[in-house]
Structure formats: C-alpha cells, structure tokens
Coordinates of C-alpha atoms (C1' of nucleotides) in Angstrom, one line a residue:
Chain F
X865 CA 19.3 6.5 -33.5
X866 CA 22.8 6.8 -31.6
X867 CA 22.8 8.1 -27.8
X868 CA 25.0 10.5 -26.4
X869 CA 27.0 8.9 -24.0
X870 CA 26.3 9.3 -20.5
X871 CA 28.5 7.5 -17.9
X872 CA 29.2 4.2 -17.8
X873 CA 31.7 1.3 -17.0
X874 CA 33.9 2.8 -20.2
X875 CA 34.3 6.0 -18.2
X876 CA 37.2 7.4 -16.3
X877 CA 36.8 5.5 -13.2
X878 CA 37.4 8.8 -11.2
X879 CA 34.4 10.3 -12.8
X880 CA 32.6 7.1 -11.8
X881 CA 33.6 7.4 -8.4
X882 CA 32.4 10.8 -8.3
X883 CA 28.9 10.2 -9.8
X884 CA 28.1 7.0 -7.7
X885 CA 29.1 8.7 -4.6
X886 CA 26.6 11.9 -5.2
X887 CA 24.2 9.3 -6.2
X888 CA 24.7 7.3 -3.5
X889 CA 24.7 10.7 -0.9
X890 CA 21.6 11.6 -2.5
X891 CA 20.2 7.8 -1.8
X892 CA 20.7 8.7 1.8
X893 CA 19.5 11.8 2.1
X894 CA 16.2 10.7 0.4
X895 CA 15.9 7.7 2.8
X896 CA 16.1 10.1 5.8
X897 CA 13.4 12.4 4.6
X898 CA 11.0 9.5 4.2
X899 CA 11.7 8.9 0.1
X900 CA 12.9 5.6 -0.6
X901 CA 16.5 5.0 -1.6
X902 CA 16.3 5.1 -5.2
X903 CA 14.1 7.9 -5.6
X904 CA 17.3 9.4 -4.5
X905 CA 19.1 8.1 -6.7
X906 CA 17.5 8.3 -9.7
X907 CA 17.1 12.4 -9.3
X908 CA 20.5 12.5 -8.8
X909 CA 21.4 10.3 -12.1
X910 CA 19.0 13.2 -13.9
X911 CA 21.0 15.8 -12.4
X912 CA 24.5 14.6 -13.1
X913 CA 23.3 13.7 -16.8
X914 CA 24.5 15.6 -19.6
X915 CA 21.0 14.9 -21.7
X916 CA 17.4 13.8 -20.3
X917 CA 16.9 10.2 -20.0
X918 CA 14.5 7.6 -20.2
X919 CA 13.0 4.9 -18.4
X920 CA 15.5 2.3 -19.9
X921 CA 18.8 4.4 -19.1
X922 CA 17.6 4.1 -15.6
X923 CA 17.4 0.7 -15.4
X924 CA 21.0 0.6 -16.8
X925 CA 22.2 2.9 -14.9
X926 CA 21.1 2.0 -11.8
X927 CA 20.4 -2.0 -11.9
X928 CA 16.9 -1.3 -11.1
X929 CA 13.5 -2.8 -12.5
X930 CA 11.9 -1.0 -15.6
X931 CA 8.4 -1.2 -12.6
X932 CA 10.4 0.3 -10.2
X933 CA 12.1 3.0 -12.2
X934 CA 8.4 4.2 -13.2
X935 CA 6.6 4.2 -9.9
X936 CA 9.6 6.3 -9.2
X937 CA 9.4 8.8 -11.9
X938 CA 6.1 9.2 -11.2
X939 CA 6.8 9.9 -7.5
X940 CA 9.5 12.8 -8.6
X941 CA 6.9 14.0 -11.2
X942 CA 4.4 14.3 -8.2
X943 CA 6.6 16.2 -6.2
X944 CA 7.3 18.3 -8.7
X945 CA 11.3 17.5 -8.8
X946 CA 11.8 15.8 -12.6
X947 CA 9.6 17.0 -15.6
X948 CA 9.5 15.5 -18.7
X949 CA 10.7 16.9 -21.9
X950 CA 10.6 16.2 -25.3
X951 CA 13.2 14.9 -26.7
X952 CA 14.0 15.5 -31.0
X953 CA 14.3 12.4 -32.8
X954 CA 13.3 10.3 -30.1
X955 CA 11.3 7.4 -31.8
X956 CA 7.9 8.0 -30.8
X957 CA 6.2 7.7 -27.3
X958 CA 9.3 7.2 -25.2
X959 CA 9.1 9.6 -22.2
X960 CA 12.5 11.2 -21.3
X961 CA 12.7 13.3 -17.8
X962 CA 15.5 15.7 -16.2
X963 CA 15.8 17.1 -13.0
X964 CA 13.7 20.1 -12.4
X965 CA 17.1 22.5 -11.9
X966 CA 15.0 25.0 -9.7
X967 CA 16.1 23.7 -6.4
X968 CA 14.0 26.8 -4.4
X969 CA 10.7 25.4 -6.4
X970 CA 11.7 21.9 -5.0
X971 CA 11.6 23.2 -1.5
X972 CA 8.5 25.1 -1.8
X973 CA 7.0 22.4 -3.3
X974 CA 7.8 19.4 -0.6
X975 CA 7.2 22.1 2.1
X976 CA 4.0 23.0 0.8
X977 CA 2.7 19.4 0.4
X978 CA 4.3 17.8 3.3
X979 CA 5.4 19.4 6.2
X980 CA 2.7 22.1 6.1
X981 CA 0.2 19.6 5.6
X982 CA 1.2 18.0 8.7
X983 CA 1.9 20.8 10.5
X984 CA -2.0 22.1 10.1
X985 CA -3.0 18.5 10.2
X986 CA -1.3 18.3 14.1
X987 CA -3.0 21.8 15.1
X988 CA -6.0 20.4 13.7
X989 CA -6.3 17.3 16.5
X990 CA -5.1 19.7 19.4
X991 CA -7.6 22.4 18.6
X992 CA -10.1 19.7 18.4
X993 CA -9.6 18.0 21.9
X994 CA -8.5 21.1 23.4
X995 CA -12.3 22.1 22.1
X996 CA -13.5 18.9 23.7
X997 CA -12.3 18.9 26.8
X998 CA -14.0 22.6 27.9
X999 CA -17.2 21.4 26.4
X1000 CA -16.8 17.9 28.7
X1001 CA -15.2 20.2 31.9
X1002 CA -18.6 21.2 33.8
X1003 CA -19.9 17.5 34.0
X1004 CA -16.7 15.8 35.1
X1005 CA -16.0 15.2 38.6
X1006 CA -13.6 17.4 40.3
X1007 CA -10.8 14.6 39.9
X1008 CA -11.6 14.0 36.3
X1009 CA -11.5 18.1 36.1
X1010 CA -8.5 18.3 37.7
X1011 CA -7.0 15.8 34.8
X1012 CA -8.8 17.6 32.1
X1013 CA -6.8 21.2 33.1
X1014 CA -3.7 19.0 32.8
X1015 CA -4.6 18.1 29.7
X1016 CA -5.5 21.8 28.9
X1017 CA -2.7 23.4 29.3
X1018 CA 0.2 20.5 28.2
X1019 CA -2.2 20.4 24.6
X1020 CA -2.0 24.6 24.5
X1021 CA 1.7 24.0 25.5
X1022 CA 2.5 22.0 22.6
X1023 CA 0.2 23.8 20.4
X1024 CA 3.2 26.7 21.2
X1025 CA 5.4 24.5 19.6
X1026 CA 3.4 23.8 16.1
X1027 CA 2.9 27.3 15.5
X1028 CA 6.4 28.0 15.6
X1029 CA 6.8 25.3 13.4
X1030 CA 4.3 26.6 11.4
X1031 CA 6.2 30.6 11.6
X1032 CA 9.5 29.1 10.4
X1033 CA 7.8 27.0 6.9
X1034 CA 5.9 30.2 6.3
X1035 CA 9.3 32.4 6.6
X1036 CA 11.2 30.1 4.5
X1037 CA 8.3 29.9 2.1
X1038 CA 8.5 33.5 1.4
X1039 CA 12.3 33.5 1.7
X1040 CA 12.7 31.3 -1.3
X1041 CA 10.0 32.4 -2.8
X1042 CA 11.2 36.2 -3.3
X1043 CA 14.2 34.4 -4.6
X1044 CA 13.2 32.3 -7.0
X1045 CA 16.6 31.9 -8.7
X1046 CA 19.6 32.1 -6.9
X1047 CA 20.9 31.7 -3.5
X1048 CA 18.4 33.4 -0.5
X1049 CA 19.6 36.2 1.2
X1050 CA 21.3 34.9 4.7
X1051 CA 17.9 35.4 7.5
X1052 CA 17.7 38.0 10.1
X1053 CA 15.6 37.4 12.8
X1054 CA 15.3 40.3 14.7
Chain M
X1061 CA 2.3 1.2 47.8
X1062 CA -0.8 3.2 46.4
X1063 CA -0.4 4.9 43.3
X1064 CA -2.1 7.9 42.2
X1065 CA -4.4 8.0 39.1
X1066 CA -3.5 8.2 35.6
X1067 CA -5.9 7.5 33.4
X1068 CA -7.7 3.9 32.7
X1069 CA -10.6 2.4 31.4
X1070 CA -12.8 3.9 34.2
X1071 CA -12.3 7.3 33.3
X1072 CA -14.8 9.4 31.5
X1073 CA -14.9 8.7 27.6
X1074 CA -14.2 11.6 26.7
X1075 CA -11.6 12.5 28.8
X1076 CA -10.0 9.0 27.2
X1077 CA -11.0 9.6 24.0
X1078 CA -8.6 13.1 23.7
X1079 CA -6.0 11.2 26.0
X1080 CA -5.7 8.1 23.0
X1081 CA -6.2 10.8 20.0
X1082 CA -3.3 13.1 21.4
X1083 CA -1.5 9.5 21.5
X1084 CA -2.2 8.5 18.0
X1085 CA -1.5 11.9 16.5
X1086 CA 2.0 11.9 18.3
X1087 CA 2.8 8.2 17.2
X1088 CA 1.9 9.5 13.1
X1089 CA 4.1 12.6 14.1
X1090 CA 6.9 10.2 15.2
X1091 CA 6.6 7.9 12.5
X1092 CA 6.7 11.2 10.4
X1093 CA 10.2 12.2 11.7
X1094 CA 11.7 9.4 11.3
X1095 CA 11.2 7.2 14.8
X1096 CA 8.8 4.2 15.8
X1097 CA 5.6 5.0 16.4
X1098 CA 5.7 4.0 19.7
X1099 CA 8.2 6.7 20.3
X1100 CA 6.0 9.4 19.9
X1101 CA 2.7 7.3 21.9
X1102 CA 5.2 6.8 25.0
X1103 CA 6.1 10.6 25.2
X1104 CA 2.1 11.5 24.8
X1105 CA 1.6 9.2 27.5
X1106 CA 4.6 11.0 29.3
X1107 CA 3.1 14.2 28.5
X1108 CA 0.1 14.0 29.5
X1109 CA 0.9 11.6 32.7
X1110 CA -0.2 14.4 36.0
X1111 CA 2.6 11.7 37.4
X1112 CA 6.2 10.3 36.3
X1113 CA 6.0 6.8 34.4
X1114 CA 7.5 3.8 35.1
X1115 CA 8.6 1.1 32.4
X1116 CA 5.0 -1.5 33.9
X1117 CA 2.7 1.8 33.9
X1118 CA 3.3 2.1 29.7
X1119 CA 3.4 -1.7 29.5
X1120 CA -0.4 -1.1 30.8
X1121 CA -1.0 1.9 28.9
X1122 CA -0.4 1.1 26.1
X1123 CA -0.4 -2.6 25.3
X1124 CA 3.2 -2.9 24.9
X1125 CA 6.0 -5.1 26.0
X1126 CA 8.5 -4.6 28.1
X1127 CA 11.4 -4.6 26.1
X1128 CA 9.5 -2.2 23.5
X1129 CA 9.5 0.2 26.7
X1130 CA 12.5 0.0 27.7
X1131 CA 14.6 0.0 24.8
X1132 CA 12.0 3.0 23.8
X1133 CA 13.0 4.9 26.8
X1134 CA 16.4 4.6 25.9
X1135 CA 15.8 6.4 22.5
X1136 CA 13.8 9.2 24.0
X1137 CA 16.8 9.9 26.9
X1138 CA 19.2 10.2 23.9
X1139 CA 16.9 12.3 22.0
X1140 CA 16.8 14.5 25.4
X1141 CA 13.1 14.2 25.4
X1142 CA 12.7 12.8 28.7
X1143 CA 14.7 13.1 32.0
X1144 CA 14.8 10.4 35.1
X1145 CA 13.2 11.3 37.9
X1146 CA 12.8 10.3 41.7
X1147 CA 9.9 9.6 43.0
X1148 CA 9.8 9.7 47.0
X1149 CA 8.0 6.5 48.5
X1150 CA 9.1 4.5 45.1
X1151 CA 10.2 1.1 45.8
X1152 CA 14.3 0.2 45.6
X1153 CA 15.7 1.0 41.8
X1154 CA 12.5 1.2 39.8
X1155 CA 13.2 4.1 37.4
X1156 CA 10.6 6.9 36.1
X1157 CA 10.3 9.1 33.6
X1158 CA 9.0 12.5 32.9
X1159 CA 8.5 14.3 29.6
X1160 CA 11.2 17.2 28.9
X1161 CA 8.6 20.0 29.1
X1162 CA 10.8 22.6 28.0
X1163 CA 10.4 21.6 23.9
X1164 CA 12.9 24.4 22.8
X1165 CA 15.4 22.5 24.5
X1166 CA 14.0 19.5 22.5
X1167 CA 14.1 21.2 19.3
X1168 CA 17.9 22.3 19.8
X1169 CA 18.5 18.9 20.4
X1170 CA 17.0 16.8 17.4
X1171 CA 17.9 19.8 15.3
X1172 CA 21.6 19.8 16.5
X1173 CA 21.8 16.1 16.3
X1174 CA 20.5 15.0 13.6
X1175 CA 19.5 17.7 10.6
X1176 CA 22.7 19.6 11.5
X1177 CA 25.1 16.5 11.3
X1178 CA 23.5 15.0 8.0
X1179 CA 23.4 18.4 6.3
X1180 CA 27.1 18.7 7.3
X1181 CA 27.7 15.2 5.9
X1182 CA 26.0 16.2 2.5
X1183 CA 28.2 19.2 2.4
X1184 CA 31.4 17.4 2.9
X1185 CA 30.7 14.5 0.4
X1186 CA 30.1 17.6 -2.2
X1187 CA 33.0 19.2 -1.8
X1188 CA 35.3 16.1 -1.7
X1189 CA 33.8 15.5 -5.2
X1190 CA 34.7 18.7 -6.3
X1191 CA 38.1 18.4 -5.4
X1192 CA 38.2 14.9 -6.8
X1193 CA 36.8 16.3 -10.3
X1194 CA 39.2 19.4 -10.3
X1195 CA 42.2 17.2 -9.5
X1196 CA 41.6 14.6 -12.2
X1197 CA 40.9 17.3 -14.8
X1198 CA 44.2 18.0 -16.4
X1199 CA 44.3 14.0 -16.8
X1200 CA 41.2 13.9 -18.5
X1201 CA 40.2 13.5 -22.2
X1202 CA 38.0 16.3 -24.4
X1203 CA 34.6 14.8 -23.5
X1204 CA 35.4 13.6 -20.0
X1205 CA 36.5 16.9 -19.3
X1206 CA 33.1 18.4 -20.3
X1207 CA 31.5 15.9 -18.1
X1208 CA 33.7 16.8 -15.3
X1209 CA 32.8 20.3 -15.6
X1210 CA 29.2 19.3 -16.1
X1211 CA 29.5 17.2 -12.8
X1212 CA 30.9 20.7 -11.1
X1213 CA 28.4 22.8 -11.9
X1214 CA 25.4 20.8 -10.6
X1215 CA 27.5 19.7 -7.8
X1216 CA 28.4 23.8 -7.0
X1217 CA 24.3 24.5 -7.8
X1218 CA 23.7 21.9 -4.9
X1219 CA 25.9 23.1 -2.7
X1220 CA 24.1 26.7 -2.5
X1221 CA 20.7 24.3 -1.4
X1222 CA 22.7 22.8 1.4
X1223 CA 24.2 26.0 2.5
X1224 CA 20.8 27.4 2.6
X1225 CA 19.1 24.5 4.6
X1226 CA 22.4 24.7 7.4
X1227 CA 21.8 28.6 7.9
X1228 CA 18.1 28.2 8.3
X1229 CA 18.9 25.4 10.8
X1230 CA 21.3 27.8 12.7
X1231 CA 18.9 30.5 12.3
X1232 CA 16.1 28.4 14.2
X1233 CA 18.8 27.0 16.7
X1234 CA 19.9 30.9 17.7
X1235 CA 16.2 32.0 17.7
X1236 CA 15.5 28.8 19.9
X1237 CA 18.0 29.8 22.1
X1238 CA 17.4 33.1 23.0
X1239 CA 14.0 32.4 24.3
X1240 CA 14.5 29.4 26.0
X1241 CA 11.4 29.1 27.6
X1242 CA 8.4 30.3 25.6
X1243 CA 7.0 31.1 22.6
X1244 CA 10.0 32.2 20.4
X1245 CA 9.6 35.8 18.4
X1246 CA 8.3 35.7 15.0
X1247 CA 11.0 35.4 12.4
X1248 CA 11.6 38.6 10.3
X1249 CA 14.0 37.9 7.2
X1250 CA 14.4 41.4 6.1
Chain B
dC617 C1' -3.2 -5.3 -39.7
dA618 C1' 0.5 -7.6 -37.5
dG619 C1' 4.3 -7.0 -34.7
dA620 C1' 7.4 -4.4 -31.9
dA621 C1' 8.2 -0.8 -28.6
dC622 C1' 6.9 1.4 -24.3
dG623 C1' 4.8 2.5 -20.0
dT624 C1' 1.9 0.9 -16.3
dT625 C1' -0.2 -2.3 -13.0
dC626 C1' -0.3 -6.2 -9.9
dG627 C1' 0.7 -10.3 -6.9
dG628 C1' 3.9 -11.9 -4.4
dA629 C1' 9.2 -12.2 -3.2
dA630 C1' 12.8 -10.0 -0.7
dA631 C1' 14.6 -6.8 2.6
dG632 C1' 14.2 -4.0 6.4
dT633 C1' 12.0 -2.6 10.8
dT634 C1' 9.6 -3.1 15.0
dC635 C1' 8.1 -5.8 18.6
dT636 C1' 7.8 -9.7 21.7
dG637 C1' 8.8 -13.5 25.1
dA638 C1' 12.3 -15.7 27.4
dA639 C1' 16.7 -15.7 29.6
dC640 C1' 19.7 -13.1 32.2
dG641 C1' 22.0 -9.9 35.7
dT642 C1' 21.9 -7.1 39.4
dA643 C1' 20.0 -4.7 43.2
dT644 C1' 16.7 -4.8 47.0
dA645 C1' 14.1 -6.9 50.6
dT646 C1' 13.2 -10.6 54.1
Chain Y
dA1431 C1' 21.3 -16.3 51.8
dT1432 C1' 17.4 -16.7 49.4
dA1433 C1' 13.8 -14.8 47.0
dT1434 C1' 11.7 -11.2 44.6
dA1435 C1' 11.5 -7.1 41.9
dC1436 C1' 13.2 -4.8 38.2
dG1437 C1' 15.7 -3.3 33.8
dT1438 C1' 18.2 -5.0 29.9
dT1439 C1' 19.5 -8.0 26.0
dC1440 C1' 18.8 -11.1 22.3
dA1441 C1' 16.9 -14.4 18.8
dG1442 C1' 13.5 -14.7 16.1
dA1443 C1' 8.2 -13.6 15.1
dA1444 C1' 5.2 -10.2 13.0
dC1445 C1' 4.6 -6.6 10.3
dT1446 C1' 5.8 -2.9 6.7
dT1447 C1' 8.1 -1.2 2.8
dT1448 C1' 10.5 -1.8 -1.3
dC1449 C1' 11.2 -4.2 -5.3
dC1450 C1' 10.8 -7.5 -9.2
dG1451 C1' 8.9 -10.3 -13.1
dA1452 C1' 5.1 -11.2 -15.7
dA1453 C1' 0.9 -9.8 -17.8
dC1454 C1' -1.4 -6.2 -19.9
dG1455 C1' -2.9 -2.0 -22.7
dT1456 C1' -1.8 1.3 -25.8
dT1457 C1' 0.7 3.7 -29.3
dC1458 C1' 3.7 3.4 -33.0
dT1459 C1' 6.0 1.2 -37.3
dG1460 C1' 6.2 -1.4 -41.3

DNA sequence: CAGAACGTTCGGAAAGTTCTGAACGTATAT
DNA sequence: ATATACGTTCAGAACTTTCCGAACGTTCTG
C-alpha cells in the first residue's frame, strides 16, 4: 500500500528546518524533566505528523533503532501521551500511534504519577522520623535531646515546604481538570 | 581548636538512623530535580548541622572527597541554597557553610532560574517557527502548504501549554513572595 | 505449512555524568 | 622565609543511562 508522505529530505528545506527544530526543542525539554532525549523527540515527530505512524517511520525519521523506538513508545503509552490507533488498510498487526492532542490530560497524568508520588513519598520519610525521634526523646541524654529538637523542628520546617508543594499540584490538578479542553482560566490566588 | 558536636558514629542509633534517612531522601529528591545526589545529602547535612560546615566536616560525613565538596558547594551557592558564614574562633580562611533556611527564597530562586528561563526558551523557539512557516507560505506548493498550516496549528496548540506552565510559575513566584517567611496561603483559583 | 512481517527482549557497546586523587595556588602562621 | 593549612582545578576512573544489533516469539500471508 502507498504512504502519505510525511516530511522528509524531498521537503521544502524550510519546513524541515522548522520540524527538526520543534523536535529538537522538544528533545530538550524532555531531557530536563528526566525523559530521555528521544522520547522527546519522537512525541514531537507524532505531533507534527499529518497521519499516525509506526514503528518503522520512526526509525526513518529519526535515525534511531527499531529497539529503541519501542521501549520508547511504550514509555509515551505509559504516560499516557501517544495512543495507538487503528489504522484502515494497514496490512495486519502493525501498530501505528499519534500524539494524545489533550495536552491538560498529559499534565494531569505526569503530575499524578510523578510529582505527586514524590511529593507524598518525601512527607512520608519526614512524618516517619519526625514520629521517631519523639518516641526516642525521653531516653536520650540531654545533649542528644537537645540535637533531636533540632532535628524536630528543621524536619517540621521543611515538611512546610512539601505541603505547599503538595497545595500547588492539587490546584493545578483541579485547574486543568475543570478545563479539560482549552486553555485554563489565568489563577487567582487570593 | 575544639569543635562542638555534630553527629557521628557515637551518637544514639536512632538519632543517626533519622539523621542518614533525611540524607538519603534529600539526595533521591535531588537526583529527582535534576542535580547530583550529593547535592541534595550535602544540604541535609547542612540542614540539619546545629553548627555551620566546613568543606573536611562533609568529607567526614559523608564519605566524600574533597573536590566532590567543594565543587558541590559551589552549585548550592549558585542555586542560593546556602550562604557563607563566619565562624568566630575559626582558623585563618577556612570557609563554612549554612543552609538557606528561608526555602521560599529558595524556591524563587530555582523557579526564577531555571523553570522560568527554559519555559521562556520553549516559547521563543515556537514562535520563531511560526514566523518561519507563515513567511515561507506564499512560496510554498499545494501540499506543503497544508503541512505548514498543519505545523501551525500544533505549534499554536502548544503554545497555549507553555503559556499555562509560565503563569502558574509566576503565580507561585508572587504567592512565594508575599509571604516570605512562612507557610504561604492556600491557592484559590476562582 | 513455510516464509515474511512485526514487535519485543536482552547483552553488551557507547555516551554521558559524577567522583576522585594528585597537583597547584594562595593565604596564614611560625 | 619557610612550612602548613586550605580551597580549587583537572585528567581520567568509576559508575549510570541510553542505545544498538541480534535473537526470538508471534501473527499474518500465500
């Protein structure tokens, strides 16, 4: 069967320019929030594509290996940023994926998984030790006692901090989620 | 000199056992975000230290070498996250360190610094795109023009996401910094 | 049923990051 | 002045992450 074109060495070399620099923006960005490179990439190659595409356009499109390209999709799939669709006349069991266009379902998904899970995770350990220590204070000698209040109250400090954290994934959580389509309405915070 | 107590292997267990799993759950945190783990074990240390550090009391702490703590240090004065401080009875030009206790102050800093400038970045490669695409389309044929305007689209859906993610940043930044020394005010978006 | 078409998994190669020990420079003390 | 104490820099060691090619299993096609 014949493929739509989608870009490629033929093309107008200022539309190239164009789509490798988004692609490579989007490398970047993924880098920095802990993704690897390509996983960048490759979302942005589905989202500047004019039709889904499959494990092998990747490789094309991005000199990548066919192994690499599918621990990658299946990262995206996880995280809820690509889904796969089915694709008419595709011969048989060839998987074809496009970016998940819902940006706001993106966020709350990576919010959700990651940060929060952290987040919890860090509130977790301090409200465990903070725990600890009070249990321990009575039978520690007046120096050690002295050290444990330090620790006390720097832990409860900090514990400020994570819950604030916390506050503002929970407000942007609902933020986006009252909005599930379009642009979230500018925050007001007081 | 003699040097008060921080904390060693003859301090109560469990007093040691809290101090290390504050450490390790600030080292994930830093890894997390983006810096070495140390990063985040050397400001635990710092934070709860009832004393300033010096560049041989980490060394000993935490089983590190020199260099690691002092080009470590370095990273953490950039990041504003720990300030110099004098110690009266210290010998000749032997430097240490305290933990930035005020973590609004931190959090306006990373935020300001980093998010804020690669958000920025993101926005500005976008819309140089755009331009790009719009200035090349008269010169374009039938179907590159469709991909052009495909390319704006996405490019313009994208856009709204980054806008979003910079106001929410400036949101927190303004909230930050009205209360710069507690617990900031729970958001309300309405 | 044989062969091609695909996606997935795995061991190890390549690239990138973090850490260290040694050399160095400069300030302090004797 | 000389020696010591201290922080910094740098080349490469150790470790981690990312990536690839090859082998494999399964589903389709003829």
């Amino acid at each position: 069967m014949t493929e739509q074109p989608v870009i490629n060495t033929q093309s107008d070399p200022r539309l190239l320019a164009v789509h490798d620099s988004m692609l490579d923006g989007l490398g970047q960005l993924a880098d920095y929030f802990g993704f690897s490179k390509v996983t960048g990439q490759v979302f942005g190659a589905l989202l500047l594509s004019p039709r889904p595409l499959c494990l092998d356009d990747m490789v094309e499109l991005l000199d990548i290996s066919k192994a690499n390209a599918s621990m990658t999709m299946r990262a995206l799939g996880n995280l809820g940023m690509v889904r796969e669709v089915w694709v008419r006349g595709a011969s048989g069991r060839r998987k074809y994926y496009e970016a998940e266009s819902n940006f706001w379902r993106i966020i709350t998904n990576v919010l959700k998984s990651r940060e929060m899970r952290d987040v919890e995770r860090a509130l977790h350990v301090m409200d465990d030790n903070a725990k600890k220590l009070n249990h321990a204070m009575d039978e520690l000698s007046e120096e050690e006692r002295h050290l444990a209040t330090l620790y006390l109250e720097r832990i409860s400090h900090m514990q400020g901090l994570f819950q604030f954290a916390q506050l503002m994934i929970e407000a942007i959580l609902e933020q986006v989620h009252d909005s599930p389509d379009e642009m979230p309405a500018i925050p007001n915070w007081d």
